[in-house]
Amino acid sequence: MNYKDIDYSKYLSIDNGKGILLSKEDALVLKRYDIDYKKYGNLNELIFDIESLLDEEDDEELEDICSKLSEIYYYNYVNK
């Protein structure tokens, strides 16, 4: 399966208005940690802040979100 061909929009239903898509569940987890996903201009910035928080917190849901977003970033924005 080629990950570039996956339509993530059917899994990710909230758009921050700047191209970052999240599921409703992921948005709720981020809200719980006071991470305002709407302020981020790109996915890499959001991932960086989540990883910084993970250095302090140990939360499986937050790790899952970071992993999903990192995978999306890799397959859509990293030159291979």
Coordinates of C-alpha atoms in Angstrom, one line a residue, residues 28-68:
L28 CA -10.1 16.4 22.7
V29 CA -6.9 14.9 23.9
L30 CA -4.9 17.9 22.8
K31 CA -7.5 20.2 24.5
R32 CA -7.0 18.3 27.7
Y33 CA -3.3 19.3 27.6
D34 CA -4.1 22.9 26.6
I35 CA -2.6 22.4 23.2
D36 CA -4.5 24.8 20.8
Y37 CA -4.1 23.0 17.5
K38 CA -5.8 25.9 15.7
K39 CA -2.8 28.2 16.3
Y40 CA -0.3 26.0 14.4
G41 CA 0.7 27.0 10.9
N42 CA 2.2 23.6 10.0
L43 CA 2.2 20.0 11.2
N44 CA 5.8 20.0 12.2
E45 CA 5.3 22.7 14.8
L46 CA 2.4 20.8 16.4
I47 CA 4.5 17.6 16.4
F48 CA 7.4 19.4 18.1
D49 CA 5.2 20.8 20.9
I50 CA 3.5 17.4 21.5
E51 CA 7.0 15.8 21.7
S52 CA 8.1 18.4 24.1
L53 CA 5.1 17.7 26.3
L54 CA 5.8 14.0 26.1
D55 CA 9.2 14.6 27.6
E56 CA 7.3 15.7 30.7
E57 CA 4.1 13.6 30.6
D58 CA 3.6 9.9 29.9
D59 CA 0.3 9.6 28.1
E60 CA -0.4 6.8 25.6
E61 CA -3.1 8.8 23.8
L62 CA -0.8 11.7 23.3
E63 CA 2.0 9.3 22.1
D64 CA -0.5 7.8 19.6
I65 CA -1.5 11.3 18.3
C66 CA 2.2 12.2 17.9
S67 CA 2.9 9.0 16.1
K68 CA -0.1 9.4 13.7

